[in-house]
Short mmCIF file of C-alpha atoms in Angstrom, two decimals:
data_model
loop_
_atom_site.label_atom_id
_atom_site.label_comp_id
_atom_site.label_asym_id
_atom_site.label_seq_id
_atom_site.Cartn_x
_atom_site.Cartn_y
_atom_site.Cartn_z
CA MET A 1 118.07 76.75 122.42
CA ASN A 2 117.75 73.54 120.63
CA GLU A 3 115.08 70.99 121.11
CA THR A 4 115.79 67.59 122.60
CA CYS A 5 116.31 65.12 119.82
CA ASN A 6 113.05 63.69 120.13
CA ILE A 7 110.07 63.36 117.93
CA ALA A 8 107.64 64.30 120.63
CA ALA A 9 109.93 67.55 121.47
CA SER A 10 107.69 69.82 119.32
CA LEU A 11 104.53 69.03 121.13
CA PRO A 12 105.21 71.45 124.13
CA ARG A 13 105.87 74.42 121.89
CA LEU A 14 102.83 73.40 119.50
CA ALA A 15 100.61 73.20 122.52
CA GLN A 16 101.55 76.69 123.42
CA GLU A 17 101.36 78.28 120.08
CA ARG A 18 98.14 76.43 119.01
CA PRO A 19 96.46 75.02 121.99
CA THR A 20 93.02 74.75 120.19
CA GLN A 21 94.14 73.37 116.95
CA VAL A 22 92.81 69.63 116.73
CA ALA A 23 96.05 67.27 116.48
CA ILE A 24 94.06 64.04 115.87
CA HIS A 25 90.48 63.20 114.90
CA CYS A 26 89.48 59.67 115.32
CA PRO A 27 86.53 57.48 114.25
CA ASN A 28 84.43 55.55 116.78
CA GLY A 29 84.02 52.53 114.65
CA SER A 30 80.22 53.64 113.95
CA GLY A 31 81.13 55.81 111.21
CA GLN A 32 81.35 59.01 113.55
CA TYR A 33 84.16 61.06 114.67
CA ASP A 34 83.26 61.87 118.04
CA SER A 35 87.03 61.61 119.43
CA ALA A 36 89.52 64.29 119.03
CA LEU A 37 92.72 65.70 120.65
CA THR A 38 93.69 69.19 120.54
CA TYR A 39 97.47 69.96 120.69
CA ALA A 40 97.16 71.07 124.26
CA GLU A 41 95.01 68.02 125.13
CA LEU A 42 97.70 65.73 123.17
CA ASP A 43 100.49 67.30 125.27
CA ALA A 44 98.87 67.32 128.71
CA ARG A 45 97.45 63.93 128.55
CA SER A 46 100.64 62.37 127.16
CA ASP A 47 102.53 64.11 129.72
CA ALA A 48 100.26 62.35 132.29
CA ILE A 49 100.49 59.27 130.91
CA ALA A 50 104.41 59.31 130.57
CA ALA A 51 104.41 60.05 134.56
CA GLY A 52 102.07 57.20 135.20
CA LEU A 53 104.12 54.75 133.12
CA SER A 54 107.18 55.89 134.90
CA ARG A 55 105.56 55.07 138.09
CA TYR A 56 104.61 51.82 137.12
CA GLY A 57 108.20 50.95 135.69
CA ILE A 58 108.04 51.62 132.28
CA ALA A 59 110.77 54.18 131.85
CA ARG A 60 113.78 55.14 129.62
CA GLY A 61 115.19 52.38 127.64
CA VAL A 62 112.55 49.93 128.37
CA ARG A 63 111.14 47.96 125.32
CA THR A 64 107.66 48.21 125.02
CA VAL A 65 105.29 46.39 122.75
CA VAL A 66 102.55 48.43 121.62
CA MET A 67 99.45 46.59 120.07
CA VAL A 68 96.65 49.31 120.04
CA ARG A 69 94.32 50.12 117.14
CA PRO A 70 94.66 53.59 115.67
CA THR A 71 92.38 55.54 118.24
CA ALA A 72 93.47 58.52 120.44
CA GLU A 73 94.75 56.09 122.85
CA PHE A 74 97.50 54.86 120.32
CA PHE A 75 98.86 58.27 119.99
CA LEU A 76 98.86 59.08 123.53
CA VAL A 77 100.90 55.92 124.42
CA MET A 78 103.29 56.63 121.59
CA PHE A 79 103.91 60.11 122.52
CA ALA A 80 104.04 59.06 126.07
CA LEU A 81 106.66 56.41 125.45
CA PHE A 82 108.83 58.87 123.31
CA LYS A 83 108.56 61.37 126.02
CA ILE A 84 110.26 59.45 128.89
CA GLY A 85 112.63 57.72 126.49
CA ALA A 86 110.79 54.14 126.54
CA VAL A 87 111.47 52.27 123.21
CA PRO A 88 108.12 51.20 121.43
CA VAL A 89 108.09 47.91 119.57
CA LEU A 90 105.73 48.19 116.49
CA VAL A 91 104.85 44.87 114.90
CA ASP A 92 102.17 44.62 112.17
CA PRO A 93 99.26 42.69 113.78
CA GLY A 94 98.12 41.49 110.19
CA ILE A 95 101.41 39.28 109.65
CA GLU A 96 101.46 35.73 110.20
CA LYS A 97 101.01 34.86 113.69
CA ARG A 98 103.95 32.44 113.84
CA ALA A 99 106.15 35.31 112.45
CA LEU A 100 104.53 37.72 114.77
CA LYS A 101 105.30 35.28 117.82
CA GLN A 102 109.08 35.27 116.39
CA CYS A 103 109.15 39.13 116.06
CA LEU A 104 108.08 39.46 119.83
CA ASP A 105 110.55 36.97 121.08
CA GLU A 106 113.32 38.46 119.23
CA ALA A 107 112.44 42.04 120.80
CA GLN A 108 112.67 40.84 124.29
CA PRO A 109 110.39 43.33 125.56
CA GLU A 110 110.06 44.01 129.21
CA ALA A 111 106.47 45.71 129.03
CA PHE A 112 103.27 45.02 126.86
CA ILE A 113 100.60 47.48 126.14
CA GLY A 114 97.65 46.41 124.23
CA ILE A 115 93.98 45.86 123.76
CA PRO A 116 92.18 43.23 125.28
CA LEU A 117 92.27 40.95 122.31
CA ALA A 118 96.21 41.50 121.95
CA HIS A 119 96.34 40.30 125.64
CA VAL A 120 94.26 37.43 125.10
CA ALA A 121 96.55 36.38 122.39
CA ARG A 122 99.75 37.08 124.27
CA LEU A 123 98.44 34.73 126.75
CA LEU A 124 97.04 32.12 124.58
CA LEU A 125 100.02 32.17 121.93
CA GLY A 126 102.77 32.72 124.33
CA TRP A 127 103.71 36.19 122.85
CA ALA A 128 106.33 38.21 124.60
CA ARG A 129 106.78 35.89 127.74
CA SER A 130 109.64 38.47 128.70
CA ALA A 131 107.31 41.44 129.27
CA LYS A 132 106.78 41.80 133.15
CA ARG A 133 104.80 45.01 133.11
CA VAL A 134 101.43 44.89 131.14
CA VAL A 135 98.94 47.58 130.31
CA THR A 136 95.48 47.24 128.93
CA VAL A 137 93.99 49.86 126.75
CA GLY A 138 90.23 49.19 127.61
CA ARG A 139 88.72 46.75 130.06
CA ARG A 140 91.19 44.56 131.99
CA PHE A 141 90.20 41.08 132.78
CA GLY A 142 92.19 38.25 134.65
CA TRP A 143 95.48 38.88 133.26
CA GLY A 144 96.67 41.22 135.92
CA GLY A 145 98.76 44.46 135.47
CA THR A 146 97.02 47.55 135.11
CA THR A 147 94.80 49.94 132.90
CA LEU A 148 95.80 52.85 130.51
CA ALA A 149 93.02 54.80 132.46
CA GLN A 150 94.49 53.98 135.75
CA ILE A 151 98.11 55.07 134.40
CA GLU A 152 96.54 58.08 133.46
CA ARG A 153 94.84 58.81 136.85
CA ASP A 154 98.29 58.11 138.37
CA GLY A 155 100.13 60.69 136.28
CA ALA A 156 97.60 63.51 136.48
CA GLY A 157 99.06 66.65 137.36
CA ALA A 158 102.61 66.02 136.81
CA ARG A 159 104.97 68.46 135.16
CA ALA A 160 105.95 68.56 131.86
CA GLN A 161 107.57 65.14 130.81
CA LEU A 162 110.51 64.90 128.09
CA ALA A 163 113.63 62.98 128.59
CA ASP A 164 116.80 64.49 127.27
CA THR A 165 117.29 61.90 125.04
CA GLN A 166 120.30 61.81 122.87
CA PRO A 167 120.59 61.53 119.00
CA ASP A 168 122.07 57.91 119.10
CA GLU A 169 119.53 56.64 122.02
CA VAL A 170 117.30 53.97 120.59
CA ALA A 171 113.71 55.36 120.00
CA GLY A 172 111.92 52.55 118.69
CA ILE A 173 112.14 49.05 116.96
CA LEU A 174 109.84 48.85 113.81
CA PHE A 175 109.34 45.47 112.33
CA THR A 176 109.29 45.19 108.51
CA SER A 177 105.99 43.70 106.99
CA GLY A 178 108.12 40.65 105.77
CA SER A 179 106.59 40.86 102.60
CA THR A 180 109.88 39.96 100.85
CA GLY A 181 111.27 37.82 103.57
CA VAL A 182 111.21 37.17 107.37
CA PRO A 183 110.20 40.32 109.18
CA LYS A 184 113.19 42.20 110.86
CA GLY A 185 113.08 44.65 113.59
CA VAL A 186 114.62 48.01 112.06
CA VAL A 187 116.26 49.62 115.10
CA TYR A 188 115.26 53.48 115.16
CA ARG A 189 117.52 56.09 116.87
CA HIS A 190 115.95 59.50 117.83
CA ARG A 191 118.07 61.17 115.34
CA HIS A 192 116.31 59.12 112.79
CA PHE A 193 112.89 59.99 113.61
CA VAL A 194 113.85 63.48 113.81
CA ALA A 195 115.58 63.49 110.36
CA GLN A 196 112.55 61.90 108.82
CA ILE A 197 110.53 64.79 109.99
CA GLU A 198 112.93 67.38 108.26
CA LEU A 199 113.34 65.52 105.14
CA LEU A 200 109.41 65.08 104.78
CA ARG A 201 108.96 68.69 105.35
CA GLU A 202 111.61 69.93 102.98
CA ALA A 203 110.62 67.47 100.23
CA PHE A 204 107.03 68.02 100.34
CA GLY A 205 106.99 71.63 101.46
CA MET A 206 104.55 70.75 104.54
CA GLN A 207 103.41 73.60 106.44
CA PRO A 208 101.59 73.72 109.64
CA GLY A 209 98.10 74.00 109.67
CA GLY A 210 97.38 71.43 107.11
CA VAL A 211 95.02 68.64 107.32
CA ASP A 212 96.14 65.09 106.75
CA LEU A 213 94.56 61.68 105.97
CA PRO A 214 97.16 59.04 106.85
CA THR A 215 95.75 55.57 105.89
CA PHE A 216 99.02 54.09 107.54
CA PRO A 217 98.63 54.87 111.16
CA PRO A 218 102.50 54.99 112.10
CA PHE A 219 102.74 58.05 109.53
CA ALA A 220 100.30 60.13 111.59
CA LEU A 221 103.14 60.32 114.22
CA PHE A 222 105.01 62.48 112.07
CA ASP A 223 101.78 65.00 111.75
CA PRO A 224 102.10 66.56 115.29
CA ALA A 225 105.52 67.13 114.80
CA LEU A 226 104.83 68.95 111.49
CA GLY A 227 101.87 71.09 113.23
CA LEU A 228 99.37 69.22 111.02
CA THR A 229 96.02 67.78 111.83
CA SER A 230 95.58 64.23 111.31
CA VAL A 231 92.10 62.56 110.37
CA ILE A 232 92.48 58.96 111.13
CA PRO A 233 90.52 57.16 108.56
CA ASP A 234 87.60 54.71 109.21
CA MET A 235 89.13 51.41 107.71
CA ASP A 236 91.30 48.36 108.51
CA PRO A 237 94.83 49.84 108.01
CA THR A 238 95.98 46.10 107.16
CA ARG A 239 93.78 45.86 104.05
CA PRO A 240 93.86 49.26 102.39
CA ALA A 241 92.52 47.30 99.02
CA SER A 242 89.35 46.75 101.10
CA ALA A 243 88.74 50.45 102.27
CA ASP A 244 85.43 51.92 101.62
CA PRO A 245 86.00 55.16 99.11
CA ARG A 246 82.69 56.64 100.56
CA LYS A 247 84.05 56.73 103.98
CA LEU A 248 87.08 58.22 103.08
CA HIS A 249 85.60 60.83 100.94
CA ALA A 250 83.10 61.68 104.02
CA ALA A 251 86.16 62.29 106.22
CA ILE A 252 87.89 64.47 103.56
CA ARG A 253 84.60 66.64 103.33
CA GLN A 254 83.83 66.81 106.89
CA PHE A 255 87.40 68.08 108.06
CA GLY A 256 88.44 69.80 104.77
CA VAL A 257 91.46 67.50 104.38
CA THR A 258 94.37 69.06 102.46
CA GLN A 259 96.63 66.03 102.06
CA LEU A 260 96.72 62.28 102.17
CA PHE A 261 98.76 59.46 102.38
CA GLY A 262 97.99 55.75 101.26
CA SER A 263 99.53 52.73 99.59
CA PRO A 264 99.10 52.09 95.74
CA ALA A 265 96.34 49.64 96.62
CA LEU A 266 94.23 52.39 98.42
CA MET A 267 95.14 54.84 95.49
CA ARG A 268 93.39 52.17 93.10
CA VAL A 269 90.24 52.28 95.40
CA LEU A 270 90.04 56.04 95.24
CA ALA A 271 90.94 56.29 91.31
CA ASP A 272 88.39 53.54 90.62
CA HIS A 273 85.75 55.15 92.83
CA GLY A 274 86.06 58.18 90.41
CA GLU A 275 84.73 61.08 92.89
CA PRO A 276 86.74 64.29 92.62
CA LEU A 277 89.13 65.47 95.35
CA PRO A 278 88.72 69.33 94.94
CA GLY A 279 90.21 70.28 98.49
CA VAL A 280 93.15 67.94 98.38
CA GLN A 281 96.47 69.72 97.20
CA ARG A 282 98.99 66.90 97.95
CA VAL A 283 98.69 63.04 97.85
CA THR A 284 101.66 60.87 98.76
CA SER A 285 101.82 57.13 98.00
CA ALA A 286 104.40 54.71 99.03
CA GLY A 287 105.24 51.07 99.68
CA ALA A 288 105.48 49.84 96.04
CA PRO A 289 105.31 51.64 92.64
CA VAL A 290 102.09 53.19 91.71
CA PRO A 291 100.64 51.84 88.36
CA PRO A 292 100.87 54.41 85.80
CA GLU A 293 97.09 54.38 85.08
CA VAL A 294 96.20 54.84 88.57
CA VAL A 295 98.27 57.96 88.52
CA ALA A 296 96.68 59.18 85.50
CA LYS A 297 93.22 58.73 87.12
CA MET A 298 94.25 60.24 90.42
CA ARG A 299 95.72 63.31 88.63
CA ARG A 300 92.31 63.80 86.96
CA LEU A 301 90.19 63.75 90.21
CA LEU A 302 92.80 66.35 91.92
CA PRO A 303 93.05 70.06 91.30
CA GLU A 304 95.30 71.29 88.73
CA THR A 305 97.47 72.76 91.33
CA ALA A 306 97.64 69.68 93.39
CA GLN A 307 100.71 67.40 93.76
CA PHE A 308 100.79 63.56 93.75
CA TRP A 309 104.25 62.55 95.12
CA THR A 310 105.48 58.94 95.21
CA PRO A 311 108.26 58.58 97.63
CA TYR A 312 110.80 55.58 97.19
CA GLY A 313 112.34 54.15 100.39
CA ALA A 314 111.91 51.47 103.10
CA THR A 315 111.30 51.01 106.67
CA GLU A 316 115.08 50.84 107.14
CA CYS A 317 115.58 54.30 105.06
CA LEU A 318 112.65 56.94 104.34
CA PRO A 319 112.48 58.86 101.90
CA VAL A 320 115.29 58.08 99.57
CA ALA A 321 114.31 59.71 96.51
CA VAL A 322 110.79 61.33 95.32
CA ILE A 323 109.04 62.11 92.14
CA GLU A 324 106.19 64.03 91.35
CA GLY A 325 102.82 62.66 89.18
CA ARG A 326 103.55 64.96 86.38
CA GLU A 327 107.04 63.80 85.80
CA LEU A 328 106.01 60.08 86.44
CA GLN A 329 103.26 60.37 83.90
CA SER A 330 105.97 61.71 81.57
CA THR A 331 108.05 58.41 81.96
CA ARG A 332 105.12 56.15 81.86
CA GLN A 333 105.97 55.34 77.95
CA ALA A 334 109.41 54.35 78.69
CA THR A 335 108.33 52.10 81.77
CA GLU A 336 105.83 50.19 79.26
CA GLN A 337 108.64 49.57 77.15
CA GLY A 338 111.02 48.35 79.68
CA ALA A 339 112.82 51.03 81.34
CA GLY A 340 111.81 50.19 84.86
CA THR A 341 109.88 52.67 87.30
CA CYS A 342 111.22 56.11 87.64
CA VAL A 343 111.49 56.99 91.21
CA GLY A 344 113.01 60.51 90.95
CA ARG A 345 115.86 62.23 92.40
CA PRO A 346 117.27 61.62 95.61
CA VAL A 347 116.36 63.72 98.57
CA PRO A 348 118.80 66.38 99.50
CA SER A 349 121.02 65.09 102.36
CA ASN A 350 120.90 61.58 100.88
CA GLU A 351 123.67 60.19 98.82
CA VAL A 352 122.42 57.42 96.72
CA ARG A 353 124.98 55.11 94.72
CA ILE A 354 124.52 51.90 92.46
CA ILE A 355 126.76 48.95 93.12
CA ARG A 356 127.58 45.67 91.12
CA ILE A 357 124.82 42.97 92.20
CA VAL A 358 126.32 40.53 94.67
CA ASP A 359 124.45 38.60 97.22
CA ALA A 360 127.33 38.16 99.85
CA PRO A 361 127.74 40.48 102.57
CA ILE A 362 129.90 43.64 101.86
CA PRO A 363 131.68 44.70 105.11
CA ASP A 364 133.64 47.61 104.16
CA TRP A 365 132.73 50.23 101.27
CA SER A 366 136.17 49.61 99.66
CA ASP A 367 135.16 46.28 98.85
CA HIS A 368 132.46 47.41 96.44
CA ASP A 369 132.29 48.41 92.65
CA VAL A 370 130.06 51.47 91.61
CA VAL A 371 128.54 50.57 88.21
CA PRO A 372 128.70 53.01 85.10
CA GLN A 373 125.56 55.24 84.77
CA GLY A 374 122.73 53.47 82.93
CA GLU A 375 123.93 50.15 84.25
CA VAL A 376 121.61 48.18 86.66
CA GLY A 377 122.69 47.28 90.09
CA GLU A 378 121.88 47.37 93.62
CA ILE A 379 120.73 50.71 95.17
CA THR A 380 122.48 52.05 98.11
CA VAL A 381 121.92 54.86 100.04
CA ALA A 382 123.82 56.89 103.03
CA GLY A 383 122.03 59.68 104.85
CA PRO A 384 120.49 61.21 108.07
CA THR A 385 117.41 58.51 107.78
CA ALA A 386 119.67 55.46 106.84
CA THR A 387 119.22 52.97 109.75
CA ASP A 388 122.32 50.90 110.89
CA SER A 389 121.05 47.59 112.30
CA TYR A 390 118.39 45.20 113.07
CA PHE A 391 117.74 44.06 116.44
CA ASN A 392 119.12 40.79 117.28
CA ARG A 393 119.65 39.84 113.73
CA ASP A 394 123.57 40.13 113.21
CA ALA A 395 123.50 38.26 110.11
CA ALA A 396 120.75 40.34 108.51
CA THR A 397 122.59 43.48 109.70
CA ARG A 398 125.77 42.33 108.03
CA ALA A 399 123.87 41.30 104.74
CA ALA A 400 122.34 44.90 104.60
CA LYS A 401 124.94 47.46 105.96
CA ILE A 402 128.21 48.71 104.62
CA ARG A 403 130.74 50.58 106.89
CA GLU A 404 132.17 53.64 104.99
CA ARG A 405 135.27 55.65 106.25
CA LEU A 406 134.98 59.31 105.26
CA ALA A 407 137.87 61.44 104.21
CA ASP A 408 137.81 63.13 107.72
CA GLY A 409 138.24 59.90 109.64
CA SER A 410 134.61 59.47 110.56
CA GLU A 411 132.51 56.50 109.53
CA ARG A 412 129.01 56.08 108.52
CA ILE A 413 126.42 53.47 107.64
CA VAL A 414 125.64 52.68 104.04
CA HIS A 415 122.29 50.90 103.60
CA ARG A 416 121.81 48.31 100.86
CA MET A 417 118.11 48.65 99.82
CA GLY A 418 117.96 45.18 98.45
CA ASP A 419 116.56 46.84 95.15
CA VAL A 420 118.21 47.13 91.85
CA GLY A 421 118.12 50.03 89.51
CA TYR A 422 120.08 52.60 87.70
CA PHE A 423 120.52 56.40 87.08
CA ASP A 424 119.75 57.91 83.85
CA SER A 425 121.69 60.90 82.17
CA GLU A 426 119.29 63.46 84.13
CA GLY A 427 120.28 61.98 87.40
CA ARG A 428 116.82 60.13 87.96
CA LEU A 429 116.78 56.87 89.87
CA TRP A 430 114.93 54.06 88.01
CA PHE A 431 113.53 51.04 90.05
CA CYS A 432 113.93 47.62 88.38
CA GLY A 433 112.53 45.30 91.14
CA ARG A 434 113.96 43.53 94.18
CA LYS A 435 117.35 41.99 94.13
CA THR A 436 116.10 38.49 95.46
CA GLN A 437 113.48 38.52 92.78
CA ARG A 438 115.54 38.68 89.77
CA VAL A 439 115.51 35.88 87.35
CA GLU A 440 118.77 34.42 86.52
CA THR A 441 118.56 32.94 82.96
CA ALA A 442 121.19 31.50 80.91
CA ASP A 443 121.11 34.52 78.56
CA GLY A 444 121.46 37.10 81.67
CA PRO A 445 119.20 38.60 84.48
CA LEU A 446 115.63 39.64 83.99
CA TYR A 447 114.29 42.17 86.47
CA THR A 448 110.74 42.43 87.42
CA GLU A 449 110.11 46.24 87.07
CA GLN A 450 111.55 46.03 83.45
CA VAL A 451 109.54 43.20 82.44
CA GLU A 452 105.99 43.22 84.12
CA PRO A 453 104.97 46.77 82.91
CA VAL A 454 105.47 45.69 79.37
CA PHE A 455 102.85 43.06 79.60
CA ASN A 456 100.41 45.00 82.10
CA THR A 457 99.25 47.12 79.00
CA VAL A 458 97.76 44.13 77.37
CA PRO A 459 93.76 44.52 77.33
CA TYR A 460 92.06 42.75 80.27
CA VAL A 461 95.20 41.76 82.18
CA ARG A 462 95.08 43.34 85.55
CA ARG A 463 98.87 42.82 86.68
CA THR A 464 101.42 40.49 85.81
CA ALA A 465 104.42 38.86 87.71
CA LEU A 466 107.81 37.43 86.53
CA VAL A 467 109.11 34.54 88.49
CA GLY A 468 111.91 31.95 87.87
CA VAL A 469 111.79 28.27 87.77
CA GLY A 470 114.84 26.13 88.33
CA GLU A 471 118.38 26.51 89.44
CA SER A 472 119.76 30.07 89.48
CA GLY A 473 122.03 30.76 86.25
CA ARG A 474 119.86 28.62 84.32
CA GLN A 475 116.12 29.62 85.47
CA ARG A 476 113.29 29.45 83.10
CA PRO A 477 111.25 32.69 83.09
CA VAL A 478 107.69 32.37 83.66
CA LEU A 479 105.10 35.38 83.46
CA CYS A 480 102.11 34.75 85.87
CA TYR A 481 99.01 36.90 85.09
CA GLU A 482 95.76 37.94 86.48
CA LEU A 483 92.94 39.04 84.57
CA GLU A 484 90.58 41.95 85.08
CA ALA A 485 87.03 41.03 86.71
CA GLY A 486 85.31 42.27 83.59
CA ALA A 487 87.38 39.90 81.30
CA PRO A 488 85.21 38.33 78.66
CA VAL A 489 84.40 34.39 79.08
CA GLY A 490 86.86 32.42 76.61
CA ALA A 491 89.31 35.49 76.12
CA GLN A 492 92.07 33.73 77.88
CA ALA A 493 93.61 32.08 74.64
CA GLY A 494 93.59 35.34 72.72
CA ILE A 495 95.19 37.19 75.77
CA GLU A 496 97.96 34.84 75.86
CA ALA A 497 98.60 35.42 72.27
CA GLU A 498 98.74 38.99 72.90
CA LEU A 499 101.22 38.34 75.91
CA ARG A 500 103.41 36.22 73.58
CA ALA A 501 103.25 38.96 70.93
CA HIS A 502 104.29 41.49 73.43
CA ALA A 503 107.33 39.19 74.60
CA ALA A 504 108.64 39.07 71.00
CA ARG A 505 108.55 43.07 70.45
CA HIS A 506 110.82 43.88 73.73
CA SER A 507 114.48 43.32 74.30
CA HIS A 508 113.65 43.14 78.14
CA THR A 509 111.26 40.33 77.53
CA VAL A 510 112.60 38.31 74.68
CA GLY A 511 112.95 34.50 75.76
CA ILE A 512 109.66 34.71 78.00
CA ASP A 513 107.33 31.78 76.62
CA THR A 514 105.59 30.43 79.60
CA PHE A 515 102.49 32.15 80.83
CA LEU A 516 100.51 31.12 83.68
CA ARG A 517 96.94 32.52 84.62
CA HIS A 518 96.60 32.88 88.43
CA PRO A 519 93.36 33.55 90.21
CA GLY A 520 94.85 35.97 92.67
CA PHE A 521 98.26 37.06 93.32
CA PRO A 522 99.29 36.81 97.08
CA VAL A 523 100.16 40.37 98.20
CA ASP A 524 101.78 41.84 101.37
CA ILE A 525 99.55 42.67 104.61
CA ARG A 526 100.86 46.20 105.13
CA HIS A 527 100.08 47.84 101.58
CA ASN A 528 98.38 45.23 99.71
CA ALA A 529 100.57 46.21 96.76
CA LYS A 530 103.72 44.08 96.84
CA ILE A 531 103.37 40.88 94.75
CA GLY A 532 104.51 37.73 96.76
CA ARG A 533 106.51 36.54 94.02
CA GLU A 534 108.42 33.95 96.16
CA LYS A 535 104.94 32.04 96.62
CA LEU A 536 103.99 32.48 93.14
CA ALA A 537 107.46 30.95 91.99
CA VAL A 538 106.69 27.67 94.21
CA TRP A 539 103.09 27.60 92.57
CA ALA A 540 104.63 28.13 89.00
CA GLN A 541 107.05 25.24 89.73
CA LYS A 542 104.24 22.83 90.47
CA GLN A 543 102.28 24.05 87.28
CA THR A 544 105.30 23.46 84.92
CA ASP A 545 106.26 20.17 86.59
CA GLY A 546 102.68 18.89 85.85
#
């Protein structure tokens, strides 16, 4: 018999097959890991919480904000909500407070589950006023509702909980980080989560019994469905660039971690720390392109047999394509000469196509133009994990989704990634940057990922960012740059001369003659890796006007 279409459907089976295997290790905030859930405990306790939530009025289809730190309670709550068919709403708490309130207002939640600090903010800042059922994870003060502990007691001893959720039922609303625009609530259906698990299993060969260190908590939700043990790192997940590598290595040694997931910023932390990772067999990094030098350093720290994967995708569709570190390293020279960043080959079941760049909505697939191989265009994807809408954002949905009628008369949604790129003669996909961040000069467009890697090779330059100043179609390209912490005092003139020399050598960079040193680029909250070029463009405009 096929399992129910639900990310939690594998828990009862795993609880029977491997009841004593630890599903999740969580730190206590004091550097110790004294909290663990076995598969049997995760299944039984999430059943109890699911039953208690149902009795409290949080049931199938109820949109429920979850603002809980990555503790055991977070995973118990999430799996309980999945089991009863409620709809968790996840908003990154690190985003700007005004945007966070807007996200919660748009989601129109009917329930709110959070730690005490989240409830204080809810009351003071007017978050989620539509929520009539409130649950506190921890001590409840004067804001009413109930506590998670009481919910679990109320549901203790309940029979197994698992709603017969259907593939097209809404399973969750996940808000994007807003790093390249206003955060939007991506509607996930149960089939999307289940498909992600299968694609991850097949793409990376994940087998039950492995030990994972997922430094982005929502990714840990996939681990129980894959039969893995999750070790939640002792770090602030919204600031991976500030993670303490010694704590990460301590957890890796203590639990025998075999695989880890992290943003490029976290990979840099581990790479710069320089301590070998002898037991780690698989590293996965996503969220932004991983700098070639970081890949090279990480490869030297890992065993020869280990794999370093950099999947390409987005909240709306993940994974789209994957590339292993060895192949990525082999493309480094091309990247540094302006080819873009190779993100590998599409994951089977995905159909990736490149279309002509337009900024307007494309309602029907027949209204597009697929560009020839080697030509830069917008990346689109159709496949089992491609989501089909944003919650309460009809204009954004129209801008990002294309309806395609297939030969058999059925329809599917094609997602516009909002990224530009091309396919090479070997069928590999190359990422050239965000569509909205291209610079439209009088001589044609410039793409960030074809320009910046050329300049990132200059000694003492930490990273660069291409922005445009002026009217689209006649923009003036400006290269902003950061210096390494160890750059010699007074070296700026020589560095700018070298940047100019690089600009003259490459066809992708000819015409760039304005270089501005910036003290520290704005970056996204979630991964600390995506550069806020929109903010830099405003800054550059002021600098050039002056």
